[in-house]
XYZ file of C-alpha atoms in Angstrom:
722
model
C -0.072 -0.095 0.076
C 1.541 3.569 -0.760
C 1.436 6.169 2.114
C 1.576 9.883 0.937
C 4.460 10.584 3.866
C 5.344 8.980 7.395
C 1.769 7.843 8.550
C 2.772 7.222 12.256
C 5.000 8.688 14.734
C 6.236 7.446 17.946
C 5.453 9.213 21.199
C 9.152 10.379 21.479
C 8.675 12.376 18.067
C 10.036 15.428 18.125
C 6.749 16.936 17.403
C 3.804 15.142 19.797
C 0.210 15.000 18.782
C -1.289 17.790 20.850
C 1.551 20.063 19.444
C 0.734 18.969 16.192
C -3.129 20.205 16.478
C -1.811 23.525 17.957
C 0.151 24.330 15.199
C -2.425 23.236 12.809
C -4.101 26.401 14.254
C -1.707 29.137 12.816
C -0.718 27.573 9.238
C 1.853 30.368 8.486
C 5.872 30.523 8.631
C 6.772 32.758 11.621
C 7.859 35.908 11.357
C 11.030 35.343 13.641
C 11.860 32.268 11.026
C 11.573 34.899 8.070
C 13.586 37.664 9.839
C 16.414 34.772 10.282
C 16.305 33.590 6.946
C 16.967 37.098 5.941
C 19.812 38.300 8.143
C 21.540 34.920 6.996
C 21.734 35.941 3.088
C 24.844 37.888 3.620
C 26.403 34.746 5.337
C 25.258 32.352 2.187
C 26.592 35.255 -0.253
C 30.043 35.926 1.288
C 30.426 31.571 0.733
C 30.579 32.978 -3.152
C 32.150 36.269 -2.133
C 35.097 34.183 -0.522
C 35.664 32.861 -3.771
C 35.778 36.300 -5.532
C 38.083 37.595 -3.291
C 40.787 34.549 -3.607
C 40.186 34.897 -7.111
C 41.567 38.573 -6.885
C 44.628 37.581 -4.827
C 45.370 34.237 -7.018
C 45.494 36.937 -10.153
C 47.593 39.447 -8.361
C 50.145 36.666 -7.507
C 49.995 35.248 -10.975
C 50.559 38.647 -12.661
C 53.021 39.928 -10.280
C 54.869 36.233 -10.625
C 54.670 36.693 -14.672
C 55.779 40.645 -14.409
C 52.958 42.005 -16.023
C 52.269 45.871 -15.093
C 48.647 44.998 -13.470
C 47.900 46.799 -10.149
C 46.231 43.734 -8.133
C 46.625 43.592 -4.605
C 48.645 40.283 -3.545
C 48.813 37.679 -0.553
C 50.995 35.557 0.583
C 50.911 32.321 -1.141
C 50.588 30.513 2.267
C 47.166 31.734 2.714
C 46.357 31.953 -1.188
C 47.333 28.482 -1.900
C 45.425 26.332 0.646
C 42.582 28.882 0.232
C 42.534 28.384 -3.486
C 42.448 24.388 -2.691
C 39.437 24.606 -0.589
C 37.524 26.931 -2.613
C 37.989 25.874 -6.208
C 38.574 22.311 -6.139
C 36.163 20.108 -6.273
C 37.604 17.912 -3.243
C 38.213 21.005 -0.972
C 34.644 21.882 -1.859
C 33.587 18.636 -0.831
C 35.106 18.865 2.543
C 33.557 22.248 3.361
C 29.992 21.085 2.133
C 30.277 17.984 3.992
C 31.371 19.550 6.847
C 29.339 22.192 7.039
C 25.873 20.573 6.635
C 26.889 17.829 9.030
C 27.703 20.517 11.504
C 24.147 22.241 10.468
C 22.030 19.230 10.668
C 23.603 17.642 13.810
C 21.236 16.097 15.762
C 18.401 15.721 13.259
C 16.544 12.503 13.104
C 13.405 11.310 11.181
C 10.063 12.551 12.322
C 7.924 15.410 12.257
C 8.791 19.011 13.083
C 7.526 22.386 13.243
C 7.265 24.499 10.270
C 9.841 27.270 10.973
C 11.014 26.033 13.790
C 15.212 25.657 14.480
C 15.508 22.018 12.821
C 13.601 23.471 9.944
C 15.579 26.581 9.830
C 18.765 24.973 10.496
C 17.890 22.161 7.202
C 16.868 25.523 5.036
C 20.321 26.743 5.911
C 21.898 23.457 4.960
C 20.786 23.021 1.842
C 21.235 26.913 0.866
C 24.817 26.597 1.909
C 25.616 23.308 0.046
C 24.119 24.991 -3.107
C 26.335 27.932 -2.830
C 29.385 25.977 -1.988
C 28.409 23.854 -5.221
C 29.204 20.281 -4.908
C 27.201 19.515 -8.041
C 29.895 18.332 -10.376
C 30.576 15.858 -7.459
C 27.905 13.655 -8.540
C 28.803 10.706 -10.825
C 32.183 10.392 -9.343
C 34.143 9.018 -6.473
C 33.513 12.249 -4.793
C 30.027 11.524 -4.321
C 30.416 8.851 -2.258
C 32.783 10.433 0.010
C 30.803 13.374 0.358
C 27.675 11.506 1.349
C 29.963 9.562 4.149
C 31.105 12.985 5.331
C 27.550 13.782 6.035
C 26.668 10.996 7.669
C 25.233 8.249 5.031
C 26.136 4.845 4.847
C 27.653 4.066 1.503
C 28.367 0.735 0.222
C 31.499 -0.348 -2.613
C 30.863 0.683 -5.861
C 28.313 2.769 -5.622
C 27.210 4.854 -8.577
C 25.578 8.201 -7.470
C 24.705 10.910 -9.748
C 22.518 12.770 -7.623
C 23.150 14.644 -4.679
C 22.548 12.742 -1.304
C 20.467 14.100 1.521
C 22.478 16.759 3.695
C 20.460 15.285 6.569
C 23.156 12.460 6.424
C 19.714 9.877 6.790
C 20.171 7.602 3.664
C 22.194 4.129 2.988
C 22.851 3.055 0.137
C 23.745 -0.429 -0.637
C 26.536 -2.249 -2.562
C 26.442 -1.646 -6.176
C 23.202 0.583 -6.191
C 22.671 3.227 -9.113
C 20.659 6.509 -8.294
C 20.459 8.237 -12.042
C 20.716 12.294 -12.336
C 18.456 14.437 -10.495
C 16.865 12.001 -8.491
C 15.641 13.265 -5.236
C 16.581 11.618 -2.236
C 16.551 14.273 -0.044
C 14.078 12.670 2.086
C 11.926 15.302 3.529
C 9.384 17.886 2.619
C 7.024 20.555 4.147
C 3.518 19.223 4.719
C 2.018 22.179 5.272
C 2.758 23.266 9.189
C 4.705 19.921 9.861
C 8.263 19.540 8.302
C 8.313 15.778 7.698
C 12.129 14.279 7.730
C 12.669 10.176 7.362
C 15.728 8.247 6.213
C 15.840 6.775 3.015
C 17.357 3.110 1.982
C 18.708 2.158 -1.327
C 19.368 -1.570 -1.401
C 22.408 -3.412 -3.087
C 22.341 -3.654 -6.764
C 19.142 -1.605 -6.725
C 17.978 1.028 -9.438
C 16.626 4.680 -8.656
C 15.415 6.207 -11.994
C 16.260 9.788 -13.307
C 13.675 12.189 -11.531
C 12.533 9.891 -9.162
C 11.305 11.459 -5.633
C 12.046 9.192 -2.690
C 9.713 10.669 0.183
C 10.912 9.933 4.335
C 10.741 6.327 4.989
C 11.362 5.213 1.344
C 13.097 1.612 1.252
C 14.318 -0.023 -1.802
C 14.943 -3.412 -1.271
C 17.794 -5.405 -2.884
C 17.936 -5.770 -6.863
C 14.773 -3.701 -6.945
C 14.064 -0.943 -9.537
C 12.618 2.489 -9.549
C 11.216 3.505 -13.061
C 12.691 7.278 -14.052
C 9.554 10.161 -12.835
C 8.365 7.709 -10.113
C 7.500 8.826 -6.459
C 7.931 6.107 -3.455
C 7.166 6.603 -0.039
C 7.100 3.200 0.977
C 8.851 0.024 0.549
C 9.787 -1.597 -2.671
C 10.424 -5.675 -2.165
C 13.386 -6.996 -3.409
C 13.625 -7.778 -6.914
C 11.145 -6.284 -7.884
C 10.208 -2.910 -10.485
C 8.236 -0.302 -9.165
C 7.089 2.599 -11.256
C 4.998 5.762 -11.635
C 3.310 8.285 -8.861
C 2.624 6.990 -6.605
C 4.746 3.796 -7.805
C 2.840 0.793 -8.100
C 4.367 -2.836 -9.091
C 5.348 -2.880 -13.098
C 7.059 -4.652 -15.532
C 10.591 -5.337 -14.791
C 12.579 -3.674 -17.171
C 15.372 -6.100 -19.153
C 18.983 -6.056 -17.882
C 21.407 -8.272 -18.209
C 21.413 -11.412 -15.227
C 25.281 -11.202 -14.804
C 27.321 -8.493 -13.015
C 29.582 -6.473 -15.417
C 33.199 -7.059 -15.239
C 34.985 -5.048 -12.448
C 38.405 -6.144 -12.173
C 41.630 -4.028 -12.875
C 39.035 -1.547 -15.275
C 36.744 -0.494 -12.451
C 40.106 1.049 -10.692
C 41.192 2.576 -14.442
C 37.366 4.015 -14.585
C 37.391 5.367 -10.840
C 40.453 7.237 -11.497
C 38.832 8.613 -14.514
C 36.037 9.683 -12.819
C 37.979 11.154 -10.229
C 40.008 13.423 -12.712
C 37.169 14.246 -14.770
C 35.752 17.293 -12.803
C 39.013 18.991 -13.451
C 38.879 18.271 -17.300
C 35.504 19.770 -17.157
C 36.588 22.771 -15.462
C 39.168 23.146 -17.954
C 36.769 23.527 -20.454
C 35.345 26.790 -18.677
C 38.895 27.772 -17.773
C 40.257 27.632 -21.565
C 37.287 29.670 -22.311
C 38.724 32.386 -20.088
C 41.959 32.438 -21.710
C 41.209 34.621 -24.737
C 39.088 36.769 -22.343
C 42.128 37.506 -19.908
C 44.535 38.098 -23.216
C 41.765 40.459 -24.011
C 41.422 42.284 -20.890
C 45.251 42.365 -20.132
C 45.938 43.909 -23.858
C 43.104 46.792 -23.261
C 44.602 47.570 -19.502
C 48.279 47.442 -20.113
C 48.951 50.932 -19.457
C 46.947 50.541 -15.835
C 43.782 51.848 -16.639
C 41.737 49.777 -15.627
C 38.518 52.085 -15.873
C 38.525 50.842 -19.401
C 37.127 47.402 -18.546
C 34.219 48.701 -18.515
C 34.034 49.653 -22.077
C 35.461 45.867 -23.076
C 32.762 44.633 -21.094
C 30.694 43.510 -23.999
C 33.540 42.122 -26.203
C 34.577 40.269 -22.988
C 31.053 38.924 -22.616
C 30.549 37.682 -26.143
C 34.177 36.402 -26.621
C 33.556 34.649 -23.328
C 30.527 32.935 -24.355
C 31.767 32.297 -27.802
C 34.855 30.469 -26.676
C 32.512 28.378 -23.988
C 30.234 27.223 -26.597
C 32.806 26.237 -29.170
C 34.911 24.379 -26.567
C 31.508 22.264 -25.367
C 30.890 21.445 -29.209
C 34.221 19.828 -29.873
C 34.175 17.879 -26.361
C 30.422 16.630 -26.951
C 31.071 15.564 -30.421
C 34.547 13.721 -29.221
C 32.500 12.100 -26.566
C 29.586 11.066 -29.272
C 32.301 9.041 -31.044
C 32.097 6.660 -28.080
C 28.296 6.389 -27.968
C 26.191 3.536 -29.334
C 22.741 2.264 -28.733
C 23.086 -0.862 -26.581
C 23.884 -2.087 -23.021
C 27.487 -1.525 -21.539
C 29.756 -1.317 -18.429
C 28.831 1.619 -16.699
C 33.199 1.232 -15.868
C 33.955 1.376 -20.016
C 34.400 4.163 -22.297
C 31.087 3.958 -23.481
C 29.877 4.742 -19.834
C 32.351 7.445 -19.060
C 31.425 8.933 -22.283
C 27.451 9.005 -21.492
C 27.797 10.319 -18.383
C 30.087 13.142 -19.030
C 28.150 14.191 -22.448
C 24.400 14.300 -19.927
C 26.596 16.505 -17.751
C 28.084 18.760 -20.107
C 24.830 19.178 -21.855
C 22.979 20.034 -18.654
C 25.864 22.270 -17.920
C 25.416 24.117 -21.287
C 21.592 24.599 -20.181
C 22.824 26.434 -17.418
C 25.398 28.486 -18.666
C 24.241 29.241 -22.397
C 20.730 29.531 -21.185
C 19.997 32.290 -24.043
C 20.711 30.015 -26.585
C 17.778 27.631 -25.657
C 13.939 28.545 -26.458
C 14.876 30.395 -29.379
C 15.826 29.954 -33.067
C 19.271 29.086 -32.705
C 18.462 26.299 -30.140
C 18.466 23.250 -33.126
C 21.177 24.667 -34.651
C 22.857 24.432 -31.240
C 21.822 20.493 -30.844
C 22.798 19.795 -34.541
C 25.890 21.252 -33.764
C 26.363 18.692 -30.610
C 25.371 15.859 -32.570
C 21.603 15.433 -32.771
C 19.465 15.346 -35.778
C 16.974 17.966 -35.838
C 14.363 18.845 -38.611
C 13.206 22.034 -39.796
C 10.934 24.336 -37.916
C 11.557 22.099 -34.902
C 10.814 24.262 -31.120
C 13.103 23.027 -28.507
C 13.365 24.627 -25.387
C 15.426 23.593 -22.399
C 15.898 20.112 -23.421
C 18.828 17.785 -21.657
C 20.005 15.116 -23.879
C 22.608 12.549 -25.043
C 22.564 14.605 -28.241
C 24.009 12.010 -30.835
C 21.227 9.992 -29.699
C 18.231 12.162 -30.739
C 15.991 12.300 -33.397
C 13.880 14.828 -34.074
C 11.512 15.058 -36.856
C 10.166 18.617 -38.699
C 7.656 20.657 -36.598
C 8.161 19.145 -33.317
C 7.728 21.057 -30.416
C 9.975 20.010 -27.203
C 9.084 21.982 -23.843
C 10.658 23.313 -20.904
C 13.018 20.776 -18.524
C 12.133 17.747 -21.478
C 15.010 14.962 -20.897
C 15.092 12.745 -23.970
C 17.319 9.955 -24.623
C 18.904 9.875 -21.259
C 21.410 6.932 -20.236
C 19.879 4.291 -17.622
C 21.716 2.522 -14.925
C 21.824 -0.861 -12.825
C 23.770 -3.675 -11.379
C 27.194 -2.131 -13.235
C 25.414 -1.963 -16.522
C 24.572 1.230 -18.498
C 21.832 1.660 -21.085
C 21.620 3.938 -23.877
C 19.260 4.107 -27.077
C 17.690 6.490 -29.654
C 14.749 8.695 -28.976
C 12.527 9.904 -31.718
C 10.244 12.463 -31.523
C 7.897 12.417 -34.964
C 6.909 15.141 -37.443
C 4.864 18.291 -35.569
C 4.600 15.887 -32.379
C 4.517 17.499 -29.084
C 6.470 16.593 -25.713
C 5.397 18.740 -22.667
C 7.041 19.987 -19.564
C 8.943 17.820 -17.953
C 7.906 14.978 -20.152
C 10.744 12.028 -20.423
C 11.455 10.129 -23.738
C 13.436 7.563 -22.595
C 16.050 5.371 -24.895
C 14.428 3.245 -27.653
C 11.105 5.300 -27.176
C 9.562 6.700 -30.346
C 6.951 9.489 -30.264
C 4.938 9.011 -33.400
C 3.817 11.839 -35.750
C 1.600 14.353 -34.705
C 1.489 12.605 -30.841
C 1.548 14.263 -27.664
C 3.366 13.519 -24.737
C 2.067 15.676 -21.384
C 3.443 17.565 -19.104
C 5.599 15.770 -16.384
C 4.550 12.187 -18.144
C 6.670 9.293 -19.085
C 6.617 7.913 -23.065
C 6.025 4.415 -23.318
C 8.037 2.303 -25.768
C 5.376 3.199 -28.720
C 3.144 6.054 -29.363
C 1.061 5.705 -32.460
C 0.827 8.754 -34.667
C -1.921 11.149 -33.496
C -2.445 9.592 -30.271
C -1.706 11.394 -26.682
C -0.176 9.768 -23.948
C -0.367 11.530 -20.046
C 0.723 10.657 -16.443
C 3.375 8.358 -14.724
C 2.479 5.573 -15.915
C 1.244 6.932 -19.025
C -2.166 6.601 -20.250
C -4.219 7.700 -23.122
C -5.566 10.963 -23.437
C -8.430 12.740 -25.507
C -7.203 15.604 -26.905
C -8.841 18.403 -29.139
C -6.991 20.718 -31.534
C -6.186 24.017 -30.353
C -7.662 26.415 -33.061
C -4.441 28.533 -34.661
C -3.385 30.689 -38.024
C -1.054 28.226 -39.728
C 1.060 31.511 -40.955
C 1.425 32.079 -36.720
C 1.939 28.560 -35.539
C 3.639 26.347 -38.452
C 4.501 28.242 -41.384
C 5.762 31.493 -40.440
C 6.667 34.256 -43.265
C 10.227 35.496 -43.341
C 9.444 38.519 -41.895
C 8.142 37.254 -38.858
C 11.068 35.128 -38.330
C 13.498 38.319 -38.820
C 11.124 40.017 -36.076
C 11.892 36.939 -33.973
C 15.215 36.632 -34.408
C 15.848 40.737 -33.798
C 14.146 40.051 -30.096
C 16.215 37.083 -29.545
C 19.427 39.242 -30.408
C 18.527 41.078 -27.292
C 18.923 38.514 -24.742
C 22.536 39.365 -24.655
C 21.247 42.210 -23.275
C 21.106 40.552 -19.212
C 24.429 38.648 -20.290
C 26.130 42.172 -20.715
C 24.400 43.788 -17.447
C 25.773 40.415 -15.504
C 29.205 41.270 -17.062
C 29.392 45.023 -15.832
C 27.958 43.686 -12.161
C 30.943 41.121 -12.287
C 33.172 44.453 -12.927
C 31.424 46.485 -10.477
C 31.491 44.041 -7.871
C 35.461 43.599 -8.444
C 35.951 46.993 -8.391
C 33.730 47.322 -5.013
C 36.353 44.718 -3.588
C 39.127 45.999 -4.967
C 38.417 49.355 -3.227
C 37.805 47.603 0.033
C 41.205 45.997 0.074
C 42.940 48.994 -0.696
C 41.448 51.020 2.125
C 41.269 48.474 4.693
C 43.286 45.688 3.253
C 42.542 41.919 2.807
C 40.056 41.465 5.962
C 37.994 44.292 4.683
C 37.295 42.664 1.868
C 36.792 39.305 3.537
C 34.015 40.762 5.738
C 32.681 43.211 2.802
C 32.156 40.538 0.533
C 28.698 39.233 1.200
C 27.125 42.532 1.647
C 28.490 43.327 -1.554
C 27.101 40.494 -3.339
C 23.741 40.868 -1.786
C 23.636 44.457 -2.777
C 24.765 43.091 -6.498
C 21.941 40.744 -6.277
C 19.078 43.444 -5.453
C 20.720 45.195 -8.368
C 20.137 42.068 -10.766
C 16.497 41.294 -9.472
C 15.676 44.739 -9.703
C 16.514 44.881 -13.317
C 14.600 41.579 -13.891
C 11.773 43.255 -12.662
C 12.243 46.229 -14.284
C 12.597 44.037 -17.794
C 9.303 42.405 -16.486
C 6.892 45.542 -16.673
C 8.692 46.933 -19.441
C 8.302 44.347 -21.758
C 5.460 42.395 -20.714
C 3.004 44.936 -18.502
C 0.605 42.971 -16.593
C -0.381 39.369 -17.970
C -3.707 38.798 -18.208
C -5.528 35.157 -19.188
C -5.821 34.997 -23.207
C -3.976 32.943 -26.426
C -0.934 33.961 -28.266
C 0.236 32.002 -31.281
C 4.155 30.918 -31.227
C 4.820 33.860 -33.656
C 3.530 36.721 -31.915
C 5.467 39.630 -30.009
C 3.940 38.601 -27.003
C 5.570 34.977 -26.606
C 9.282 36.370 -27.763
C 9.074 39.382 -25.079
C 8.024 36.910 -22.862
C 11.259 34.538 -23.394
C 13.013 37.513 -23.437
C 11.977 38.479 -19.894
C 12.761 34.766 -19.173
C 16.246 35.572 -19.999
C 16.205 38.525 -17.789
C 15.217 35.997 -14.892
C 17.545 33.158 -15.474
C 20.619 35.201 -16.108
C 20.167 37.910 -13.642
C 17.861 37.650 -10.783
C 18.067 33.260 -10.197
C 21.977 33.427 -9.651
C 22.672 36.572 -8.228
C 19.905 36.540 -5.615
C 17.086 33.802 -5.661
C 19.175 31.128 -5.238
C 20.321 31.709 -1.435
C 16.937 33.211 -1.312
C 14.843 29.836 -1.756
C 12.598 29.354 0.443
C 12.874 32.965 2.153
C 11.028 35.843 2.381
C 13.461 37.606 -0.014
C 12.259 35.306 -2.988
C 8.523 36.164 -1.806
C 9.612 39.849 -2.037
C 10.871 39.563 -5.324
C 7.951 37.762 -6.739
C 5.784 39.904 -5.315
C 7.433 42.910 -7.377
C 6.747 41.190 -10.713
C 3.091 40.506 -9.860
C 2.407 37.439 -8.200
C -0.133 37.392 -5.324
C 1.639 35.805 -2.209
C -0.002 36.119 1.169
C 1.967 36.254 4.518
C 3.817 33.249 6.058
C 3.964 31.930 2.485
C 6.555 28.805 2.209
C 8.154 29.310 -1.618
C 11.205 27.124 -2.494
C 10.504 27.394 -6.314
C 11.063 30.441 -8.571
C 9.035 28.763 -11.879
C 6.279 31.080 -11.908
C 6.047 31.545 -15.393
C 3.592 34.306 -15.791
C 3.677 35.733 -11.938
C 0.418 38.038 -12.388
C -1.841 34.966 -12.720
C -0.626 33.237 -9.555
C -2.191 33.537 -6.469
C -0.420 31.789 -3.300
C -2.757 32.658 -0.348
C -1.624 33.073 3.282
C 0.138 29.917 4.942
C 0.301 27.946 1.525
C 3.263 25.823 0.869
C 5.444 25.398 -2.232
C 7.889 22.274 -2.337
C 11.260 22.267 -4.013
C 11.037 21.888 -7.555
C 7.406 22.668 -8.470
C 5.784 24.536 -11.333
C 2.942 26.748 -11.296
C 2.324 26.137 -14.697
C 0.238 29.243 -15.970
C 0.637 28.665 -19.606
C 0.395 25.426 -21.961
C 2.015 25.647 -25.721
C -0.412 22.519 -27.251
C -0.422 22.892 -31.401
C 2.105 26.130 -30.813
C -0.616 28.355 -29.297
C 0.004 29.667 -25.920
C -2.866 29.501 -23.409
C -2.607 31.611 -20.076
C -4.770 30.872 -17.330
C -4.728 31.737 -13.554
C -3.523 29.387 -11.260
C -4.530 29.825 -7.407
C -3.291 27.872 -3.994
C -5.804 28.551 -1.251
C -5.005 29.346 2.350
C -3.021 26.531 3.795
C -2.702 24.748 0.772
C 0.312 22.446 -0.072
C 2.079 21.914 -3.346
C 4.327 18.819 -2.668
C 7.916 18.423 -4.353
C 8.581 18.570 -8.086
C 4.654 18.589 -8.899
C 3.038 20.492 -11.634
C -0.179 22.822 -11.014
C -1.471 23.178 -14.761
C -3.332 26.334 -15.974
C -6.996 27.432 -14.613
C -6.230 24.761 -11.724
C -7.091 25.895 -8.360
C -5.874 23.869 -4.670
C -8.282 24.351 -1.688
C -7.544 25.558 1.848
C -5.825 23.149 3.988
C -5.336 20.167 0.862
C -2.371 18.796 0.283
C -0.964 17.668 -3.234
C 1.820 15.111 -2.625
C 5.253 14.411 -4.320
C 5.619 14.277 -8.258
C 2.040 14.868 -8.973
C 0.099 16.705 -11.500
C -2.876 18.770 -11.080
C -4.719 18.751 -14.296
C -5.939 22.215 -16.104
C -8.867 23.780 -15.043
C -9.248 21.201 -11.697
C -10.308 22.340 -8.691
C -9.032 20.487 -5.704
C -11.431 20.283 -2.841
C -10.189 21.759 0.546
C -8.773 20.086 3.407
C -8.514 16.609 1.261
C -4.923 14.881 0.710
C -3.734 13.976 -3.136
C -1.442 12.080 -4.854
C -0.647 11.091 -8.520
C 0.076 11.673 -12.167
C -2.773 12.792 -12.742
C -3.619 13.506 -8.874
C -6.246 11.387 -6.965
C -7.227 10.753 -3.169
C -4.678 9.716 -1.364
C -4.301 7.278 1.333
C -2.643 8.813 4.649
């Protein structure tokens, strides 16, 4: 039987039955918690700021050693060298993140805790701290297992950990288990006024698929399998395959019976994975070399004020070099990819993992290239076969394995042709999306999956092995869906005139503007830290780096807010074809958010009043005491989150759909005390009633009204057992 969350708590739980009832009378985050979160922001920014200060000192030392006449402050190598190792190398960041999170989560045990209380704030701070330190590059390497052990997790041998372990340390990873990318094994979520924390156990030789969610108390048996996109909160018996949301028993996938060879090759490929983060970092540093040469040439006479003049050239050159290096790397890795089942410890296994990682990095570092006319060109450069008039948003794929026919549409956060792992084996295969087919937001198109011509895969849906032409599938597990075509003018959807293409290209070229502003902010922050250093020494720069980056974050977020009101005004319900100025301006506004507001301010502010304040500044209606852990509110004026509501991590309040290339906008509302669980999506026109809970990995259908006071779970949702 599936349980949405931990259904029984002993009398020794940190939150007794009487205390739970008392807390539910006031379903809001306490004001005191909000003030603490706001006060912590400079400290979280200081984690990034310390890297900035050390980078300045390192650059000054190197330039002085090489004899360049460039006035940068220097510092003793006895300080710079260990600081650089701790802040810039992956082993150093793993130690910093593991030690800090272990300290913050000390004493945290499975149970239920008060929303906004001390344990909740410590857990929130640990999550934000780990995000600031950035140990994501450790996933897929032996560093991930070491990091998990530092947190307090029990980790067996030959564990393939391609997602981050829980900061609580309440996890067990059995020998030979595999956790695929973006799987959520955090083991906690906010259920209204109660924070539920539990242990997660993944048995030996088991598999947790990509984007699967394991809730507190999940126990995956030995040699068991959890399919991608699934949600598990209870036990999965040994040797069984479970999938869906909520997960139920499914037909097992076909995998080799014998274990993959792991003699001398295991050590060889473990060493390769240890060195790969340095290789990956080299792609970023090599892209910086032409930029450094340009900067040194432009300011060789010591007039550093000229640097602002050269910022546009620096930004464009750096982005172009980074993109070119990614293309070369992914193309070379693609030579080792071929469909089939291969040992994880092999050239193909290593190449598949690194290609997926680089594709995900490109989506973040080159965000303005996505959801544009250039996106199909970009994926072709990476090795994908993409037809004409294809629309691609933020797609992550193994490019060599992806085939997209003419006129297809792949929406935001689609995963196509990923790799799969189990028992020391890795499987890859081609994913095919047919002519004029549509794959909705967060859709999964696994290896050896084919979406027929004109077919539709719904939002947050898994793709079955064969999807006949003209059919529709929705949910996980997928089911047939009746669909009415969206009326639209072909000249504005599938067959635009050249003048429209030229107009769209002109608007999309403006996406360089937020990049230039981000570059100018970097220069301004550097000048501010240099001024502090020259005025009061290195210690003053260290003390002020957090507040300086906070101020820069406020400026970046304010620019994104201004861009929203200048470009879009107030969003209203309606319909707009793909080839219209409204859609193009909307994507341009999104670039301002993702390039400026998110990295500069919103990431450390996730779950805090700072995020709520910014969301209100762009038009969202958020009541008092709201807990919001996502910035994915695409058209904020159409969103209402009433007092005390909870929006967990990875959620999307999806106020638009793009079927048949017509953008349909409708409002989304969460009433007082409503809960949207982790990685869930509420579609346009939906409303979640007061004090009603929608569990993790769930889909609230378009125009659906969720009654007040109930518990719902599923993709799509249905009443859930407690």
